Amino acid sequence: MTYQQNPAQPGQQPPPPGMYAPPPPKKMSAGAKVGIGCGGAVGVIVVLAVIGAAIGGGAASDAGKPDKVAAAPKQERQAKEDAKPAKEKPKAPASQADRFKAFVKKSGTAAEKSAIAHVTKVQGADEQNDILDSADVYTDFTGGLMGPHQSEGKLIASAFADWKDSKNGLVTIYDAKGEILSNGNF
């Protein structure tokens, strides 16, 4: 009796027919099933707690406290409203440029005060996160980085650093055409 040998595996006999069937899949143990079930239940509870906190907005902590406005009698509330002085027209909030100019007018040098008179707009001074803060100061100077007003741009950058503090801030001063006049850290 001669057997044909598989050329890929010399010296071995071919397996009998039916041996190429894949092994039956392993069944999951009872411990694994319980673990997955408990993990899913914990996940559902966490999701429900997050949703409840988002919808509730902390109202449960205020539930036992009486509302002061609702608890006051109507006559007392009316008397308080009548006693208030007439409201004046609310002032528009000062722009970042106005606040910056006011700061320099109060505590800046004479040269800084002169340079600040040319500031037209400030952006990014209120949005700070100490990671990568950047602010832009626009002026009515001309000439860009190599122009005659670079020194005034440096004065404005220095005054800005006195006004705002950041661990990693960069202020860029622009001329009237939008070209960089100067920059500095703050």
Tab-separated table of N, CA, C and O in Angstrom, residues 99-163:
chain	number	residue	atom	x	y	z
A	99	ARG	N	-11.341	99.204	28.090
A	99	ARG	CA	-10.805	98.780	29.389
A	99	ARG	C	-9.282	98.803	29.389
A	99	ARG	O	-8.656	99.192	30.370
A	100	PHE	N	-8.686	98.395	28.269
A	100	PHE	CA	-7.226	98.412	28.144
A	100	PHE	C	-6.707	99.848	28.210
A	100	PHE	O	-5.765	100.162	28.943
A	101	LYS	N	-7.358	100.761	27.482
A	101	LYS	CA	-6.939	102.162	27.500
A	101	LYS	C	-7.091	102.763	28.900
A	101	LYS	O	-6.230	103.522	29.359
A	102	ALA	N	-8.183	102.430	29.576
A	102	ALA	CA	-8.404	102.955	30.928
A	102	ALA	C	-7.318	102.468	31.881
A	102	ALA	O	-6.825	103.229	32.727
A	103	PHE	N	-6.924	101.198	31.735
A	103	PHE	CA	-5.860	100.662	32.586
A	103	PHE	C	-4.556	101.417	32.354
A	103	PHE	O	-3.866	101.810	33.301
A	104	VAL	N	-4.198	101.629	31.090
A	104	VAL	CA	-2.935	102.297	30.779
A	104	VAL	C	-2.981	103.759	31.205
A	104	VAL	O	-1.993	104.291	31.714
A	105	LYS	N	-4.125	104.418	31.034
A	105	LYS	CA	-4.246	105.813	31.475
A	105	LYS	C	-4.046	105.926	32.982
A	105	LYS	O	-3.519	106.910	33.477
A	106	LYS	N	-4.472	104.896	33.702
A	106	LYS	CA	-4.366	104.907	35.163
A	106	LYS	C	-2.957	104.559	35.635
A	106	LYS	O	-2.438	105.188	36.551
A	107	SER	N	-2.311	103.568	35.018
A	107	SER	CA	-1.047	103.090	35.574
A	107	SER	C	0.099	102.998	34.563
A	107	SER	O	1.131	102.436	34.883
A	108	GLY	N	-0.050	103.536	33.379
A	108	GLY	CA	0.996	103.437	32.373
A	108	GLY	C	1.965	104.607	32.411
A	108	GLY	O	1.722	105.630	33.054
A	109	THR	N	3.051	104.454	31.686
A	109	THR	CA	4.029	105.531	31.565
A	109	THR	C	3.528	106.538	30.536
A	109	THR	O	2.568	106.280	29.804
A	110	ALA	N	4.206	107.657	30.433
A	110	ALA	CA	3.813	108.685	29.470
A	110	ALA	C	3.937	108.161	28.044
A	110	ALA	O	3.074	108.427	27.192
A	111	ALA	N	4.992	107.408	27.753
A	111	ALA	CA	5.178	106.853	26.411
A	111	ALA	C	4.086	105.831	26.093
A	111	ALA	O	3.568	105.784	24.966
A	112	GLU	N	3.706	104.991	27.081
A	112	GLU	CA	2.638	104.014	26.867
A	112	GLU	C	1.302	104.716	26.637
A	112	GLU	O	0.524	104.319	25.765
A	113	LYS	N	1.053	105.764	27.393
A	113	LYS	CA	-0.195	106.508	27.222
A	113	LYS	C	-0.273	107.117	25.823
A	113	LYS	O	-1.333	107.126	25.200
A	114	SER	N	0.843	107.606	25.322
A	114	SER	CA	0.878	108.175	23.981
A	114	SER	C	0.619	107.103	22.921
A	114	SER	O	-0.129	107.319	21.964
A	115	ALA	N	1.223	105.923	23.087
A	115	ALA	CA	1.044	104.828	22.123
A	115	ALA	C	-0.372	104.264	22.172
A	115	ALA	O	-0.943	103.902	21.137
A	116	ILE	N	-0.953	104.205	23.360
A	116	ILE	CA	-2.286	103.626	23.540
A	116	ILE	C	-3.351	104.471	22.847
A	116	ILE	O	-4.401	103.960	22.465
A	117	ALA	N	-3.092	105.721	22.631
A	117	ALA	CA	-4.059	106.583	21.949
A	117	ALA	C	-4.325	106.081	20.528
A	117	ALA	O	-5.346	106.421	19.938
A	118	HIS	N	-3.443	105.262	19.973
A	118	HIS	CA	-3.596	104.761	18.611
A	118	HIS	C	-4.275	103.385	18.550
A	118	HIS	O	-4.437	102.845	17.474
A	119	VAL	N	-4.638	102.816	19.687
A	119	VAL	CA	-5.308	101.511	19.710
A	119	VAL	C	-6.757	101.694	19.265
A	119	VAL	O	-7.467	102.569	19.762
A	120	THR	N	-7.176	100.863	18.309
A	120	THR	CA	-8.552	100.948	17.811
A	120	THR	C	-9.413	99.767	18.243
A	120	THR	O	-10.625	99.901	18.362
A	121	LYS	N	-8.787	98.621	18.485
A	121	LYS	CA	-9.577	97.423	18.800
A	121	LYS	C	-8.686	96.411	19.513
A	121	LYS	O	-7.501	96.287	19.207
A	122	VAL	N	-9.277	95.662	20.455
A	122	VAL	CA	-8.585	94.575	21.165
A	122	VAL	C	-9.475	93.349	21.086
A	122	VAL	O	-10.679	93.430	21.357
A	123	GLN	N	-8.884	92.219	20.719
A	123	GLN	CA	-9.624	90.957	20.666
A	123	GLN	C	-8.876	89.886	21.440
A	123	GLN	O	-7.651	89.843	21.418
A	124	GLY	N	-9.625	89.005	22.099
A	124	GLY	CA	-9.038	87.845	22.759
A	124	GLY	C	-8.529	88.087	24.162
A	124	GLY	O	-7.950	87.191	24.759
A	125	ALA	N	-8.739	89.272	24.706
A	125	ALA	CA	-8.230	89.561	26.042
A	125	ALA	C	-9.072	88.886	27.127
A	125	ALA	O	-8.573	88.604	28.214
A	126	ASP	N	-10.340	88.614	26.838
A	126	ASP	CA	-11.221	88.023	27.851
A	126	ASP	C	-11.219	86.509	27.837
A	126	ASP	O	-11.637	85.885	28.799
A	127	GLU	N	-10.767	85.884	26.757
A	127	GLU	CA	-10.814	84.435	26.639
A	127	GLU	C	-9.445	83.848	26.980
A	127	GLU	O	-8.622	83.643	26.102
A	128	GLN	N	-9.206	83.585	28.259
A	128	GLN	CA	-7.917	83.037	28.678
A	128	GLN	C	-8.119	81.693	29.361
A	128	GLN	O	-9.050	81.513	30.138
A	129	ASN	N	-7.218	80.748	29.065
A	129	ASN	CA	-7.250	79.446	29.719
A	129	ASN	C	-5.870	79.023	30.201
A	129	ASN	O	-5.692	77.919	30.656
A	130	ASP	N	-4.876	79.881	30.090
A	130	ASP	CA	-3.492	79.646	30.520
A	130	ASP	C	-2.837	78.479	29.791
A	130	ASP	O	-1.819	77.977	30.240
A	131	ILE	N	-3.396	78.006	28.711
A	131	ILE	CA	-2.765	76.941	27.925
A	131	ILE	C	-2.127	77.556	26.694
A	131	ILE	O	-0.941	77.428	26.470
A	132	LEU	N	-2.922	78.233	25.908
A	132	LEU	CA	-2.410	78.936	24.740
A	132	LEU	C	-3.303	80.147	24.536
A	132	LEU	O	-4.273	80.104	23.804
A	133	ASP	N	-2.975	81.234	25.222
A	133	ASP	CA	-3.762	82.448	25.135
A	133	ASP	C	-3.167	83.349	24.065
A	133	ASP	O	-1.949	83.534	23.999
A	134	SER	N	-4.024	83.905	23.247
A	134	SER	CA	-3.550	84.864	22.250
A	134	SER	C	-4.526	86.025	22.190
A	134	SER	O	-5.732	85.843	22.262
A	135	ALA	N	-3.967	87.200	22.086
A	135	ALA	CA	-4.772	88.407	21.993
A	135	ALA	C	-4.245	89.233	20.833
A	135	ALA	O	-3.058	89.183	20.499
A	136	ASP	N	-5.142	89.989	20.215
A	136	ASP	CA	-4.792	90.840	19.090
A	136	ASP	C	-5.152	92.276	19.438
A	136	ASP	O	-6.252	92.543	19.928
A	137	VAL	N	-4.219	93.195	19.186
A	137	VAL	CA	-4.455	94.618	19.396
A	137	VAL	C	-4.260	95.310	18.054
A	137	VAL	O	-3.212	95.154	17.419
A	138	TYR	N	-5.272	96.038	17.619
A	138	TYR	CA	-5.236	96.731	16.335
A	138	TYR	C	-5.018	98.226	16.570
A	138	TYR	O	-5.590	98.797	17.508
A	139	THR	N	-4.192	98.832	15.731
A	139	THR	CA	-3.865	100.249	15.864
A	139	THR	C	-4.107	100.964	14.539
A	139	THR	O	-4.380	100.335	13.520
A	140	ASP	N	-3.946	102.298	14.564
A	140	ASP	CA	-4.044	103.072	13.331
A	140	ASP	C	-2.664	103.452	12.794
A	140	ASP	O	-2.537	104.298	11.920
A	141	PHE	N	-1.612	102.801	13.323
A	141	PHE	CA	-0.261	103.020	12.804
A	141	PHE	C	-0.141	102.406	11.418
A	141	PHE	O	-0.925	101.546	11.023
A	142	THR	N	0.887	102.820	10.674
A	142	THR	CA	1.180	102.237	9.365
A	142	THR	C	2.644	101.839	9.316
A	142	THR	O	3.454	102.307	10.116
A	143	GLY	N	2.986	100.964	8.389
A	143	GLY	CA	4.386	100.627	8.180
A	143	GLY	C	4.761	99.209	8.532
A	143	GLY	O	5.834	98.754	8.142
A	144	GLY	N	3.961	98.493	9.261
A	144	GLY	CA	4.257	97.100	9.575
A	144	GLY	C	5.461	96.918	10.486
A	144	GLY	O	5.903	97.842	11.169
A	145	LEU	N	6.013	95.719	10.448
A	145	LEU	CA	7.101	95.316	11.350
A	145	LEU	C	8.366	96.144	11.150
A	145	LEU	O	9.093	96.414	12.101
A	146	MET	N	8.645	96.544	9.921
A	146	MET	CA	9.865	97.301	9.643
A	146	MET	C	9.600	98.800	9.555
A	146	MET	O	10.492	99.574	9.206
A	147	GLY	N	8.400	99.224	9.878
A	147	GLY	CA	8.028	100.632	9.766
A	147	GLY	C	8.506	101.465	10.941
A	147	GLY	O	9.151	100.971	11.887
A	148	PRO	N	8.166	102.740	10.936
A	148	PRO	CA	8.642	103.673	11.958
A	148	PRO	C	7.942	103.538	13.311
A	148	PRO	O	8.388	104.150	14.276
A	149	HIS	N	6.867	102.744	13.385
A	149	HIS	CA	6.106	102.668	14.640
A	149	HIS	C	6.304	101.351	15.381
A	149	HIS	O	5.498	101.002	16.250
A	150	GLN	N	7.376	100.638	15.077
A	150	GLN	CA	7.627	99.367	15.755
A	150	GLN	C	7.842	99.579	17.249
A	150	GLN	O	7.377	98.786	18.067
A	151	SER	N	8.507	100.660	17.624
A	151	SER	CA	8.758	100.904	19.047
A	151	SER	C	7.456	101.153	19.803
A	151	SER	O	7.292	100.687	20.937
A	152	GLU	N	6.503	101.855	19.182
A	152	GLU	CA	5.206	102.057	19.825
A	152	GLU	C	4.465	100.723	19.960
A	152	GLU	O	3.770	100.481	20.948
A	153	GLY	N	4.630	99.844	18.964
A	153	GLY	CA	4.032	98.518	19.049
A	153	GLY	C	4.576	97.729	20.225
A	153	GLY	O	3.832	97.040	20.935
A	154	LYS	N	5.888	97.833	20.460
A	154	LYS	CA	6.492	97.154	21.618
A	154	LYS	C	5.967	97.743	22.927
A	154	LYS	O	5.738	97.012	23.898
A	155	LEU	N	5.767	99.060	22.963
A	155	LEU	CA	5.208	99.688	24.170
A	155	LEU	C	3.790	99.180	24.439
A	155	LEU	O	3.424	98.910	25.586
A	156	ILE	N	3.003	99.045	23.381
A	156	ILE	CA	1.627	98.552	23.542
A	156	ILE	C	1.656	97.104	24.035
A	156	ILE	O	0.898	96.729	24.934
A	157	ALA	N	2.550	96.281	23.481
A	157	ALA	CA	2.663	94.884	23.925
A	157	ALA	C	3.087	94.822	25.388
A	157	ALA	O	2.581	94.000	26.160
A	158	SER	N	3.991	95.688	25.784
A	158	SER	CA	4.438	95.712	27.179
A	158	SER	C	3.306	96.141	28.112
A	158	SER	O	3.116	95.566	29.191
A	159	ALA	N	2.548	97.155	27.707
A	159	ALA	CA	1.414	97.600	28.523
A	159	ALA	C	0.358	96.511	28.627
A	159	ALA	O	-0.253	96.316	29.681
A	160	PHE	N	0.151	95.764	27.535
A	160	PHE	CA	-0.815	94.667	27.560
A	160	PHE	C	-0.373	93.598	28.553
A	160	PHE	O	-1.184	93.042	29.287
A	161	ALA	N	0.931	93.319	28.594
A	161	ALA	CA	1.454	92.332	29.548
A	161	ALA	C	1.261	92.798	30.983
A	161	ALA	O	1.088	91.975	31.892
A	162	ASP	N	1.289	94.103	31.213
A	162	ASP	CA	0.996	94.623	32.554
A	162	ASP	C	-0.481	94.480	32.883
A	162	ASP	O	-0.852	94.271	34.039
A	163	TRP	N	-1.339	94.564	31.858
A	163	TRP	CA	-2.784	94.504	32.064
A	163	TRP	C	-3.283	93.083	32.261
A	163	TRP	O	-4.087	92.803	33.145
